[in-house]
C-alpha cells in the first residue's frame, strides 16, 4: 500500500463506510479463495490486519489476558476505538499491563460474543477521561 492510500483512508469522512469497504474487500478475497484473512494471524502489513473500527463495527468483545499477572479483562471494541483510535490494529495490546508495566505478556483475542458468553461477564467500560497536571521540582 502506498502512503497516499494511508492518508486517504485517514481523511475519509465516513469511517463506517471505509470499514465496510475494507470488510467487503476481505469477503471478496475470501470468496476467491486466494488467501486466509486476519484469522490466519497478524500480517506485517497493517492494512491486512483487523482494525479497531472493524471490530467495533462487528460488535466485538476484546479480551486482554496478561500472562505475567494472569489477569483477564474484557472490553467492547466500540469503547476501545475512543481510546486507541479507529486504525489501531486489534491484535496489538492497547496499553501495557498496569500491574506488570509491560505489554510483553499480553495476549489479545477478539470475538463476537454470544448470549451465553455475556451471561455474568464483567466488561470494563470507560467512565470518563481524567486530565491532570504533572509537577516536578526545579532549581529556582
Ligand atoms: Zn500483568
Coordinates of N, CA and C and ligand atoms in Angstrom, one line a residue:
X1 N 0.8 -1.2 0.0 CA 0.0 0.0 0.0 C 0.9 1.3 0.0
X2 N 0.4 2.3 -0.6 CA 1.2 3.5 -0.7 C 0.8 4.5 0.4
X3 N 1.7 5.4 0.5 CA 1.4 6.5 1.5 C 0.1 7.2 1.2
X4 N -0.1 7.5 -0.1 CA -1.3 8.2 -0.5 C -2.5 7.5 0.0
X5 N -2.5 6.2 -0.1 CA -3.6 5.4 0.3 C -3.9 5.6 1.8
X6 N -2.8 5.6 2.6 CA -2.9 5.8 4.0 C -3.7 7.1 4.3
X7 N -3.3 8.2 3.7 CA -3.9 9.5 4.1 C -5.3 9.5 3.6
X8 N -5.6 8.9 2.5 CA -7.0 9.0 2.0 C -7.9 8.2 3.0
X9 N -7.4 7.1 3.5 CA -8.1 6.3 4.5 C -8.4 7.1 5.7
X10 N -7.3 7.8 6.2 CA -7.4 8.5 7.4 C -8.3 9.7 7.3
X11 N -8.4 10.3 6.1 CA -9.2 11.5 6.0 C -10.6 11.2 5.5
X12 N -10.9 9.9 5.4 CA -12.2 9.5 4.9 C -13.3 10.1 5.9
X13 N -14.2 10.8 5.3 CA -15.2 11.4 6.2 C -16.1 10.4 6.9
X14 N -16.4 9.3 6.3 CA -17.3 8.4 6.9 C -16.6 7.1 7.2
X15 N -16.1 7.0 8.4 CA -15.3 5.8 8.8 C -16.0 4.5 8.7
X16 N -17.3 4.5 9.0 CA -18.1 3.3 9.0 C -18.1 2.8 7.5
X17 N -18.2 3.7 6.6 CA -18.3 3.3 5.2 C -16.9 2.8 4.8
X18 N -15.8 3.4 5.3 CA -14.5 2.9 4.9 C -14.3 1.5 5.5
X19 N -14.8 1.3 6.7 CA -14.7 0.0 7.3 C -15.4 -1.0 6.4
X20 N -16.6 -0.6 6.0 CA -17.5 -1.5 5.3 C -16.8 -1.9 3.9
X21 N -16.1 -0.9 3.4 CA -15.4 -1.2 2.1 C -14.3 -2.2 2.3
X22 N -13.5 -2.0 3.4 CA -12.4 -3.0 3.7 C -13.0 -4.4 4.0
X23 N -14.1 -4.4 4.7 CA -14.7 -5.7 5.0 C -15.2 -6.4 3.7
X24 N -15.8 -5.6 2.8 CA -16.3 -6.2 1.6 C -15.1 -6.7 0.7
X25 N -14.0 -6.0 0.9 CA -12.8 -6.4 0.1 C -12.3 -7.8 0.7
X26 N -12.3 -7.9 2.0 CA -11.9 -9.1 2.7 C -12.8 -10.3 2.2
X27 N -14.1 -10.0 2.2 CA -15.0 -11.1 1.9 C -14.9 -11.5 0.4
X28 N -14.5 -10.5 -0.4 CA -14.3 -10.8 -1.8 C -13.0 -11.7 -1.9
X29 N -12.0 -11.3 -1.2 CA -10.8 -12.1 -1.3 C -11.1 -13.5 -0.8
X30 N -11.9 -13.6 0.3 CA -12.2 -14.9 0.8 C -12.9 -15.8 -0.2
X31 N -13.9 -15.1 -0.9 CA -14.7 -15.8 -1.9 C -13.8 -16.3 -3.1
X32 N -12.7 -15.6 -3.3 CA -11.9 -16.0 -4.4 C -11.0 -17.2 -4.0
X33 N -10.9 -17.4 -2.7 CA -10.1 -18.5 -2.1 C -8.6 -18.2 -2.2
X34 N -8.3 -16.9 -2.5 CA -6.8 -16.6 -2.7 C -6.1 -16.8 -1.4
X35 N -6.7 -16.3 -0.3 CA -5.9 -16.2 0.9 C -6.8 -16.2 2.2
X36 N -6.2 -16.7 3.3 CA -7.0 -16.6 4.5 C -6.7 -15.2 5.1
X37 N -7.8 -14.5 5.5 CA -7.6 -13.2 6.0 C -7.3 -13.2 7.5
X38 N -7.5 -12.1 8.3 CA -6.8 -11.9 9.5 C -6.8 -13.0 10.5
X39 N -7.8 -13.9 10.4 CA -7.8 -15.1 11.4 C -6.5 -15.9 11.3
X40 N -5.8 -15.8 10.2 CA -4.6 -16.5 10.0 C -3.4 -16.0 10.8
X41 N -3.7 -14.8 11.4 CA -2.6 -14.2 12.3 C -2.2 -12.8 11.7
X42 N -1.6 -12.0 12.5 CA -1.3 -10.7 12.1 C -0.3 -10.7 10.9
X43 N -0.5 -9.8 10.0 CA 0.3 -9.6 8.9 C 1.3 -8.5 9.2
X44 N 2.5 -8.5 8.5 CA 3.4 -7.4 8.6 C 2.9 -6.1 8.0
X45 N 1.9 -6.3 7.2 CA 1.2 -5.2 6.5 C 0.0 -4.8 7.3
X46 N 0.0 -3.6 8.0 CA -1.1 -3.2 8.9 C -2.4 -3.1 8.2
X47 N -2.4 -2.9 6.8 CA -3.7 -2.8 6.1 C -4.4 -4.2 6.0
X48 N -3.6 -5.2 6.2 CA -4.3 -6.6 6.1 C -4.8 -7.0 7.5
X49 N -4.5 -6.3 8.5 CA -5.0 -6.7 9.9 C -6.3 -6.0 10.2
X50 N -7.0 -6.6 11.1 CA -8.3 -6.1 11.6 C -8.0 -4.8 12.4
X51 N -8.7 -3.8 12.1 CA -8.6 -2.5 12.8 C -9.7 -2.5 13.9
X52 N -9.4 -1.6 14.9 CA -10.4 -1.5 16.0 C -11.7 -1.0 15.5
X53 N -11.8 -0.2 14.4 CA -13.1 0.2 13.9 C -13.8 -0.9 13.3
X54 N -13.1 -1.8 12.7 CA -13.7 -3.0 12.1 C -14.4 -3.9 13.2
X55 N -13.6 -4.1 14.3 CA -14.1 -4.8 15.4 C -15.3 -4.2 16.1
X56 N -15.2 -2.9 16.2 CA -16.3 -2.1 16.8 C -17.6 -2.3 15.9
X57 N -17.4 -2.2 14.6 CA -18.5 -2.3 13.6 C -19.1 -3.6 13.7
X58 N -18.3 -4.6 14.0 CA -18.8 -6.0 14.1 C -19.4 -6.3 15.5
X59 N -19.3 -5.4 16.4 CA -19.8 -5.6 17.8 C -19.0 -6.6 18.6
X60 N -17.6 -6.5 18.4 CA -16.8 -7.4 19.0 C -16.4 -7.1 20.4
X61 N -16.1 -8.1 21.2 CA -15.6 -8.0 22.5 C -14.1 -8.4 22.5
X62 N -13.2 -7.5 23.0 CA -11.8 -7.7 23.0 C -11.4 -8.2 24.4
X63 N -10.6 -9.3 24.4 CA -10.2 -9.8 25.7 C -8.7 -9.7 25.8
X64 N -8.2 -9.0 26.9 CA -6.8 -8.9 27.1 C -6.4 -9.8 28.3
X65 N -5.5 -10.7 28.0 CA -5.0 -11.6 29.1 C -3.6 -11.4 29.3
X66 N -3.2 -11.0 30.5 CA -1.8 -10.8 30.8 C -1.3 -12.1 31.4
X67 N -0.3 -12.7 30.8 CA 0.2 -13.9 31.3 C 1.3 -13.7 32.4
X68 N 1.6 -12.4 32.6 CA 2.5 -12.0 33.7 C 1.8 -12.1 35.0
X69 N 0.6 -11.5 35.2 CA -0.1 -11.5 36.4 C -1.4 -12.3 36.3
X70 N -1.6 -13.0 35.2 CA -2.7 -13.9 35.0 C -4.0 -13.2 35.2
X71 N -4.1 -11.9 34.7 CA -5.3 -11.2 34.8 C -6.0 -11.1 33.5
X72 N -7.3 -11.3 33.4 CA -8.0 -11.2 32.1 C -9.1 -10.1 32.2
X73 N -9.1 -9.2 31.2 CA -10.1 -8.2 31.2 C -10.8 -8.1 29.9
X74 N -12.0 -7.8 29.9 CA -12.8 -7.8 28.7 C -13.3 -6.3 28.4
X75 N -13.2 -5.9 27.1 CA -13.6 -4.6 26.7 C -14.4 -4.7 25.4
X76 N -15.3 -3.7 25.3 CA -16.0 -3.6 24.0 C -15.1 -2.9 23.0
X77 N -15.0 -3.4 21.8 CA -14.2 -2.7 20.8 C -14.7 -1.3 20.6
X78 N -16.0 -1.1 20.7 CA -16.6 0.2 20.5 C -16.1 1.2 21.5
X79 N -15.8 0.7 22.7 CA -15.2 1.6 23.7 C -13.7 1.9 23.4
X80 N -13.0 0.8 23.0 CA -11.5 1.0 22.8 C -11.3 1.9 21.6
X81 N -12.2 2.0 20.6 CA -12.0 2.9 19.5 C -11.8 4.3 20.0
X82 N -12.5 4.7 21.0 CA -12.5 6.0 21.5 C -11.1 6.3 22.2
X83 N -10.5 5.3 22.7 CA -9.2 5.4 23.4 C -8.0 5.3 22.5
X84 N -8.0 4.2 21.7 CA -6.8 4.0 20.9 C -6.9 4.4 19.4
X85 N -8.1 4.8 19.0 CA -8.3 5.3 17.6 C -8.8 4.1 16.7
X86 N -9.4 4.5 15.6 CA -10.0 3.5 14.8 C -9.0 2.7 14.0
X87 N -7.8 3.2 13.8 CA -6.8 2.5 13.0 C -5.9 1.6 13.8
X88 N -6.1 1.5 15.1 CA -5.3 0.6 15.9 C -5.5 -0.8 15.5
X89 N -4.5 -1.6 15.3 CA -4.6 -3.0 15.0 C -5.1 -3.8 16.2
X90 N -6.1 -4.5 16.0 CA -6.7 -5.2 17.1 C -5.8 -6.2 17.9
X91 N -4.9 -6.8 17.1 CA -4.0 -7.8 17.8 C -3.0 -7.2 18.6
X92 N -2.8 -5.9 18.6 CA -1.8 -5.2 19.4 C -2.4 -4.8 20.7
X93 N -1.7 -5.0 21.8 CA -2.3 -4.6 23.1 C -2.5 -3.1 23.1
X94 N -3.6 -2.6 23.6 CA -3.9 -1.2 23.5 C -3.0 -0.4 24.5
X95 N -2.5 -1.1 25.6 CA -1.7 -0.4 26.6 C -1.0 -1.5 27.3
X96 N 0.1 -1.1 28.1 CA 0.8 -2.1 28.9 C -0.1 -2.6 30.0
X97 N 0.2 -3.7 30.6 CA -0.5 -4.2 31.8 C -0.1 -3.2 32.9
X98 N -1.2 -2.8 33.6 CA -0.9 -1.8 34.7 C -0.2 -2.4 35.9
X99 N -0.3 -3.7 36.0 CA 0.5 -4.3 37.1 C 1.9 -4.6 36.7
X100 N 2.1 -5.2 35.5 CA 3.4 -5.7 35.1 C 4.2 -4.5 34.4
X101 N 3.5 -3.4 34.1 CA 4.2 -2.3 33.4 C 4.7 -2.6 32.0
X102 N 4.2 -3.7 31.4 CA 4.7 -4.1 30.1 C 3.6 -4.7 29.3
X103 N 3.6 -4.6 28.0 CA 2.6 -5.3 27.2 C 3.2 -6.6 26.7
X104 N 4.4 -7.0 27.1 CA 5.0 -8.2 26.5 C 4.3 -9.5 26.8
X105 N 3.5 -9.5 27.9 CA 2.9 -10.8 28.3 C 1.4 -10.8 27.9
X106 N 0.9 -9.7 27.2 CA -0.5 -9.6 27.0 C -0.9 -10.4 25.7
X107 N -1.8 -11.3 25.8 CA -2.5 -11.9 24.7 C -3.8 -11.2 24.4
X108 N -4.0 -10.8 23.1 CA -5.2 -10.2 22.8 C -6.0 -11.1 21.9
X109 N -7.3 -11.3 22.3 CA -8.2 -12.1 21.5 C -9.5 -11.3 21.3
X110 N -10.2 -11.7 20.3 CA -11.5 -10.9 20.0 C -12.5 -11.9 19.4
X111 N -13.8 -11.6 19.7 CA -14.8 -12.4 19.3 C -16.1 -11.6 19.3
X112 N -17.1 -12.1 18.5 CA -18.4 -11.6 18.6 C -19.1 -12.4 19.6
X113 N -19.4 -11.9 20.8 CA -19.9 -12.7 21.9 C -21.3 -13.1 21.7
X114 N -21.6 -14.4 22.1 CA -23.0 -14.9 22.1 C -23.6 -14.6 23.4
X115 N -24.9 -14.8 23.5 CA -25.6 -14.6 24.8 C -25.0 -15.4 25.9
X116 N -24.6 -16.6 25.6 CA -24.0 -17.5 26.7 C -22.8 -16.9 27.3
X117 N -21.9 -16.3 26.4 CA -20.7 -15.8 26.9 C -20.9 -14.5 27.7
X118 N -21.9 -13.7 27.3 CA -22.2 -12.5 28.0 C -22.8 -12.7 29.4
X119 N -23.4 -13.8 29.6 CA -24.1 -14.1 30.9 C -23.1 -14.0 32.0
X120 N -23.3 -13.1 32.9 CA -22.4 -13.0 34.1 C -21.1 -12.4 33.8
X121 N -20.8 -12.0 32.6 CA -19.5 -11.5 32.2 C -19.3 -10.0 32.7
X122 N -18.1 -9.7 33.2 CA -17.8 -8.3 33.6 C -17.0 -7.7 32.5
X123 N -17.4 -6.6 32.0 CA -16.8 -5.8 31.0 C -16.3 -4.5 31.5
X124 N -15.0 -4.1 31.2 CA -14.5 -2.8 31.6 C -15.0 -1.8 30.7
X125 N -15.7 -0.8 31.2 CA -16.3 0.3 30.4 C -15.6 1.6 30.8
X126 N -15.4 2.5 29.9 CA -14.8 3.8 30.2 C -15.8 4.7 30.9
X127 N -15.4 5.3 32.0 CA -16.3 6.2 32.8 C -16.1 7.6 32.3
X128 N -14.9 8.1 32.5 CA -14.6 9.4 31.9 C -13.1 9.6 31.8
X129 N -12.7 10.5 31.0 CA -11.2 10.7 30.8 C -10.8 11.8 31.8
X130 N -9.7 11.5 32.5 CA -9.2 12.4 33.5 C -8.0 13.1 33.0
X131 N -8.0 14.4 33.1 CA -6.8 15.2 32.7 C -6.2 15.7 34.0
X132 N -4.9 15.6 34.1 CA -4.3 16.1 35.4 C -2.9 16.7 35.1
X133 N -2.5 17.6 35.9 CA -1.2 18.3 35.8 C -0.2 17.4 36.5
X134 N 1.0 17.3 35.9 CA 2.1 16.7 36.5 C 3.1 17.8 37.0
X135 N 3.6 17.6 38.1 CA 4.5 18.7 38.7 C 5.9 18.1 39.0
X136 N 6.9 18.9 39.0 CA 8.3 18.5 39.3 C 9.0 19.6 40.0
X137 N 10.0 19.3 40.8 CA 10.8 20.3 41.4 C 11.9 20.8 40.5
X138 N 12.1 22.1 40.4 CA 13.2 22.6 39.6 C 14.0 23.6 40.4
X139 N 15.2 23.8 40.0 CA 16.0 24.9 40.7 C 15.4 26.3 40.3
X140 N 15.3 27.1 41.4 CA 14.6 28.4 41.2 C 15.5 29.3 40.3
Ligands
LIG1 ZN1 0.2 -8.2 34.1

